[in-house]
Amino acid sequence: MKVEGKHYRSIWLAADGWAAEIIDQTRLPHEFVIERLETLEDAARAIETMQVRGAPLIGATAAYGLCLALRTDASDDALEAADARLRRTRPTAVNLMWALDEMLGVIRNIPRADRVAAAYRRAGEICDEDVETCRAIGQNGLSLIEEVAANKPGKTVNILTHCNAGWIATVDWGTALAPIYMAHDKGIAVHVWADETRPRNQGAALTAWELNSHGVPHAIIADNAGGHLMQHGKVDLVITGTDRTAANGDVCNKIGTYLKALAARDNNVPFYVALPHTTIDWSIMDGVRDIPIEERDAREVTHMRGRTASGAMETIEISSPGSGAANPAFDVTPARLVSGLITERGVCAASHEGLLGLYPERRDDES
Amino acid sequence: MKVEGKHYRSIWLAADGWAAEIIDQTRLPHEFVIERLETLEDAARAIETMQVRGAPLIGATAAYGLCLALRTDASDDALEAADARLRRTRPTAVNLMWALDEMLGVIRNIPRADRVAAAYRRAGEICDEDVETCRAIGQNGLSLIEEVAANKPGKTVNILTHCNAGWIATVDWGTALAPIYMAHDKGIAVHVWADETRPRNQGAALTAWELNSHGVPHAIIADNAGGHLMQHGKVDLVITGTDRTAANGDVCNKIGTYLKALAARDNNVPFYVALPHTTIDWSIMDGVRDIPIEERDAREVTHMRGRTASGAMETIEISSPGSGAANPAFDVTPARLVSGLITERGVCAASHEGLLGLYPERRDDES
């Protein structure tokens, strides 16, 4: 999407055709810095340090990381080592493993001399496929926004989102934000309530930055505010992303999503979740019970990083120094609270039957 | 309650019997500084700059402010001027007006020579009455905690609270925290989940500081985390305070309280609200509809203050610079989500009938 009027993806092949270039997301929203990844180590570190984040983008970066490794040494041993190095970067990211499997699939059984070209080709395809997937999610979600807009002609459609499921978490478009960008680009008056998303503030930092850069009207709100806004008719629709969707439609997403789903239900506000099929975990039939929740560093809660008035980046302690903190990073919203799932194949009920309707090949798997 | 083993109130008469002393709450949790209020202006500014906050403590500080004014000049004119000055400090605080009315009631119609003594006496009584009210709330809430404890012998009772309704918001004990202090002091194993309470972080800064200072086990959590903890059986009870309680039992409290009430209901966790009768607004019969909600400065959301590693206090911008923020400060939890109201007279249903059962004199008012 656009940054100061110019179109960007979150990762792209440099003009010289060698390096991959990324937007350093650790410096957003305060600085827009493009980083050149020239080696396997550059790519691995970009993932580890969260210069790139978001499952699809992590996968794409790993794919290019393998390309960069092969340029130096296209032997089987080098390939194994590079693959192992990249798999260690974010051990729980399903997309990372998927992208590396894809890459190995096309590289492993061909002559060394052909490997570099094949790798770049497949890495490029992985990126393009992700853009297409997100575009399709956007199109399918767009019709939901158009429905709301049709019911309040001349008025702005207010959409609440939590965390960042925007274009910089994918290669382009995003998941939850894709329908919003499409509605905005089409001239529908949309306004986004961006939950700040404590403790890491992805909403205030990344979603707000994306929306501001592309020109979509929005306001940041404390995570506490959404219920009140819904109670007073100021939210027409909630759309979030998801990190993992159980086969029964339970949705694991950034901590706090469940609270917004409860508020949406209490106020008859539709609550949709946008996802590519790659986030569906067909092996889990009870997401609330069986999806493990990562507990992260307490310092994410007790400390905060930002920019001082003088422009320097500074970390401050924001809580009582003697106190500890608990920091579960995700929660699971039960399917009963989800109005529907927006996928690249269409919108379905948040249920096993709903998902099987869109992915009938899975029905065959099970029978 | 205790700070490093020593008992404090949040306001007290200095040893010389003249000044009032307070804990400067703008410097908590990073520094514990006692401030001496020697003049009317000292008291007024302490309220305005939020060195003291919390309705009961604001009232008590205003009462002492009037005493300090009268020491300099006990004339009717000086009394009027002091009263007007103090009323301007926080124009929407009901307790402030109540405390000043109380003070005027005992001072106005007595000889000048007697006014100073009468003022100090009444200010002292206002403080003592508040302590007694909070102690009674604590006793009534304690029985709820004891019930939970009896049902899980040998195990810790986990209580979630939102914002700060502790002893430093009152003169001592607090409202929501009073039952918790009593349970802890009695040897019941309690553990508190302290919602950080964005955007002003009263939970992480003040509630955590209080609990830590008194030695009550606790952990700070992002406001997003409570639903997940309840879903997984890690919360036995929620107790919050309230800024205004409607006559139908709807409860206005710090933004985000409503979301926790929804999660409590969804997980069958009892949700109680502790309050002195002074917060009941008998004129409002539909709190969700009729309690006005203050919209505060966007900078509370976009900026944050805390301590750097070098010990300096610093303000940082934490969100995307180009983006605005909305900042509703309170929300209203519908009575249907409230398990009960804990008052100084007992625990009642969150309903008009429930409240009238504890305050039958109000029934006479209405008939």
mmCIF file of C-alpha atoms in Angstrom, chain A residues 136-284:
data_model
loop_
_atom_site.group_PDB
_atom_site.id
_atom_site.type_symbol
_atom_site.label_atom_id
_atom_site.label_comp_id
_atom_site.label_asym_id
_atom_site.label_seq_id
_atom_site.Cartn_x
_atom_site.Cartn_y
_atom_site.Cartn_z
ATOM 1 C CA ALA A 136 -8.954 -12.030 -2.359
ATOM 2 C CA ILE A 137 -9.523 -11.651 1.405
ATOM 3 C CA GLY A 138 -9.912 -7.936 0.798
ATOM 4 C CA GLN A 139 -12.465 -8.448 -1.952
ATOM 5 C CA ASN A 140 -14.484 -10.864 0.156
ATOM 6 C CA GLY A 141 -14.425 -8.555 3.181
ATOM 7 C CA LEU A 142 -15.205 -5.526 1.050
ATOM 8 C CA SER A 143 -18.707 -6.807 0.387
ATOM 9 C CA LEU A 144 -19.369 -6.831 4.156
ATOM 10 C CA ILE A 145 -18.337 -3.175 4.390
ATOM 11 C CA GLU A 146 -20.410 -2.320 1.341
ATOM 12 C CA GLU A 147 -23.445 -3.914 3.009
ATOM 13 C CA VAL A 148 -22.970 -1.772 6.113
ATOM 14 C CA ALA A 149 -22.413 1.334 3.966
ATOM 15 C CA ALA A 150 -25.612 0.641 2.028
ATOM 16 C CA ASN A 151 -27.552 0.620 5.296
ATOM 17 C CA LYS A 152 -26.322 4.059 6.366
ATOM 18 C CA PRO A 153 -26.131 6.092 3.167
ATOM 19 C CA GLY A 154 -24.061 9.271 3.377
ATOM 20 C CA LYS A 155 -22.580 8.226 6.707
ATOM 21 C CA THR A 156 -19.151 6.954 7.640
ATOM 22 C CA VAL A 157 -18.641 3.256 8.334
ATOM 23 C CA ASN A 158 -16.796 2.842 11.640
ATOM 24 C CA ILE A 159 -14.642 -0.265 11.858
ATOM 25 C CA LEU A 160 -12.728 -1.368 14.930
ATOM 26 C CA THR A 161 -9.600 -3.477 14.654
ATOM 27 C CA HIS A 162 -7.181 -4.958 17.168
ATOM 28 C CA CYS A 163 -3.415 -5.383 16.758
ATOM 29 C CA ASN A 164 -1.881 -5.155 13.280
ATOM 30 C CA ALA A 165 -3.144 -7.382 10.507
ATOM 31 C CA GLY A 166 -2.216 -4.892 7.825
ATOM 32 C CA TRP A 167 -0.023 -4.865 4.761
ATOM 33 C CA ILE A 168 3.239 -4.738 6.691
ATOM 34 C CA ALA A 169 2.328 -8.025 8.406
ATOM 35 C CA THR A 170 1.909 -9.600 4.974
ATOM 36 C CA VAL A 171 3.544 -8.757 1.660
ATOM 37 C CA ASP A 172 0.792 -6.329 0.663
ATOM 38 C CA TRP A 173 -2.865 -5.514 1.471
ATOM 39 C CA GLY A 174 -2.893 -7.296 4.843
ATOM 40 C CA THR A 175 -5.724 -9.492 6.105
ATOM 41 C CA ALA A 176 -8.032 -7.553 8.439
ATOM 42 C CA LEU A 177 -7.044 -4.248 6.834
ATOM 43 C CA ALA A 178 -7.332 -5.418 3.211
ATOM 44 C CA PRO A 179 -11.130 -4.913 3.020
ATOM 45 C CA ILE A 180 -10.702 -1.511 4.672
ATOM 46 C CA TYR A 181 -8.090 -0.368 2.136
ATOM 47 C CA MET A 182 -10.306 -1.553 -0.694
ATOM 48 C CA ALA A 183 -13.362 0.232 0.697
ATOM 49 C CA HIS A 184 -11.343 3.418 1.171
ATOM 50 C CA ASP A 185 -9.787 3.207 -2.294
ATOM 51 C CA LYS A 186 -13.273 2.701 -3.734
ATOM 52 C CA GLY A 187 -14.491 5.926 -2.156
ATOM 53 C CA ILE A 188 -16.538 4.443 0.694
ATOM 54 C CA ALA A 189 -16.239 6.677 3.770
ATOM 55 C CA VAL A 190 -14.558 4.488 6.371
ATOM 56 C CA HIS A 191 -13.085 5.400 9.748
ATOM 57 C CA VAL A 192 -11.006 2.960 11.772
ATOM 58 C CA TRP A 193 -10.771 2.683 15.553
ATOM 59 C CA ALA A 194 -7.284 1.282 16.062
ATOM 60 C CA ASP A 195 -6.923 -0.478 19.431
ATOM 61 C CA GLU A 196 -3.457 0.429 20.669
ATOM 62 C CA THR A 197 -2.916 -3.263 21.564
ATOM 63 C CA ARG A 198 -0.909 -3.336 24.758
ATOM 64 C CA PRO A 199 1.599 -4.377 25.669
ATOM 65 C CA ARG A 200 3.499 -4.099 22.366
ATOM 66 C CA ASN A 201 1.267 -1.375 20.908
ATOM 67 C CA GLN A 202 1.130 -2.806 17.390
ATOM 68 C CA GLY A 203 -2.158 -0.990 16.848
ATOM 69 C CA ALA A 204 -0.960 2.454 17.892
ATOM 70 C CA ALA A 205 2.423 2.024 16.253
ATOM 71 C CA LEU A 206 1.861 -0.072 13.120
ATOM 72 C CA THR A 207 -1.842 -0.047 12.231
ATOM 73 C CA ALA A 208 -2.058 3.692 12.831
ATOM 74 C CA TRP A 209 1.134 4.240 10.824
ATOM 75 C CA GLU A 210 -0.212 2.170 7.918
ATOM 76 C CA LEU A 211 -3.572 3.902 7.889
ATOM 77 C CA ASN A 212 -1.997 7.317 8.201
ATOM 78 C CA SER A 213 0.490 6.572 5.412
ATOM 79 C CA HIS A 214 -2.251 5.403 3.076
ATOM 80 C CA GLY A 215 -4.629 8.210 4.070
ATOM 81 C CA VAL A 216 -7.391 6.196 5.750
ATOM 82 C CA PRO A 217 -9.183 8.215 8.493
ATOM 83 C CA HIS A 218 -8.642 6.656 11.909
ATOM 84 C CA ALA A 219 -8.115 7.255 15.616
ATOM 85 C CA ILE A 220 -6.052 5.333 18.118
ATOM 86 C CA ILE A 221 -7.930 4.216 21.234
ATOM 87 C CA ALA A 222 -6.869 2.527 24.456
ATOM 88 C CA ASP A 223 -7.775 -1.160 24.422
ATOM 89 C CA ASN A 224 -10.221 -0.326 27.196
ATOM 90 C CA ALA A 225 -12.350 1.956 25.019
ATOM 91 C CA GLY A 226 -13.932 -0.377 22.440
ATOM 92 C CA GLY A 227 -16.791 -1.598 24.627
ATOM 93 C CA HIS A 228 -17.893 1.933 25.414
ATOM 94 C CA LEU A 229 -17.770 2.933 21.744
ATOM 95 C CA MET A 230 -19.865 -0.083 20.747
ATOM 96 C CA GLN A 231 -22.364 0.630 23.521
ATOM 97 C CA HIS A 232 -22.894 4.073 22.025
ATOM 98 C CA GLY A 233 -23.311 3.024 18.395
ATOM 99 C CA LYS A 234 -19.889 4.210 17.300
ATOM 100 C CA VAL A 235 -18.735 0.895 15.847
ATOM 101 C CA ASP A 236 -20.478 -0.697 12.829
ATOM 102 C CA LEU A 237 -18.162 -3.626 12.356
ATOM 103 C CA VAL A 238 -15.148 -5.297 13.953
ATOM 104 C CA ILE A 239 -12.529 -6.983 11.776
ATOM 105 C CA THR A 240 -9.413 -8.579 13.245
ATOM 106 C CA GLY A 241 -6.770 -10.952 12.000
ATOM 107 C CA THR A 242 -5.787 -14.245 13.593
ATOM 108 C CA ASP A 243 -2.602 -16.116 14.358
ATOM 109 C CA ARG A 244 -4.247 -19.514 14.372
ATOM 110 C CA THR A 245 -7.793 -20.628 13.617
ATOM 111 C CA ALA A 246 -8.979 -23.931 15.063
ATOM 112 C CA ALA A 247 -10.961 -26.308 12.868
ATOM 113 C CA ASN A 248 -14.082 -25.536 14.952
ATOM 114 C CA GLY A 249 -13.824 -21.804 14.185
ATOM 115 C CA ASP A 250 -12.254 -20.724 17.490
ATOM 116 C CA VAL A 251 -9.864 -17.890 16.752
ATOM 117 C CA CYS A 252 -6.515 -17.320 18.423
ATOM 118 C CA ASN A 253 -5.367 -13.738 18.041
ATOM 119 C CA LYS A 254 -3.516 -11.029 19.965
ATOM 120 C CA ILE A 255 -4.458 -10.817 23.632
ATOM 121 C CA GLY A 256 -7.614 -8.722 24.117
ATOM 122 C CA THR A 257 -9.390 -9.826 20.948
ATOM 123 C CA TYR A 258 -11.766 -11.976 23.029
ATOM 124 C CA LEU A 259 -12.858 -8.930 25.074
ATOM 125 C CA LYS A 260 -13.789 -7.053 21.893
ATOM 126 C CA ALA A 261 -15.713 -10.058 20.601
ATOM 127 C CA LEU A 262 -17.703 -10.128 23.865
ATOM 128 C CA ALA A 263 -18.494 -6.428 23.561
ATOM 129 C CA ALA A 264 -19.471 -6.827 19.915
ATOM 130 C CA ARG A 265 -21.896 -9.627 20.825
ATOM 131 C CA ASP A 266 -23.356 -7.602 23.718
ATOM 132 C CA ASN A 267 -24.059 -4.719 21.351
ATOM 133 C CA ASN A 268 -25.054 -6.615 18.192
ATOM 134 C CA VAL A 269 -21.995 -5.430 16.317
ATOM 135 C CA PRO A 270 -20.796 -7.921 13.659
ATOM 136 C CA PHE A 271 -17.410 -9.400 14.547
ATOM 137 C CA TYR A 272 -15.414 -10.806 11.617
ATOM 138 C CA VAL A 273 -11.990 -12.411 11.446
ATOM 139 C CA ALA A 274 -9.894 -12.261 8.274
ATOM 140 C CA LEU A 275 -7.441 -15.044 7.516
ATOM 141 C CA PRO A 276 -5.589 -16.896 4.801
ATOM 142 C CA HIS A 277 -6.210 -20.651 4.874
ATOM 143 C CA THR A 278 -2.615 -21.134 6.044
ATOM 144 C CA THR A 279 -3.611 -20.043 9.563
ATOM 145 C CA ILE A 280 -6.225 -22.801 9.874
ATOM 146 C CA ASP A 281 -5.049 -25.569 12.168
ATOM 147 C CA TRP A 282 -7.177 -28.520 11.066
ATOM 148 C CA SER A 283 -5.750 -30.659 13.865
ATOM 149 C CA ILE A 284 -7.368 -28.635 16.665
#
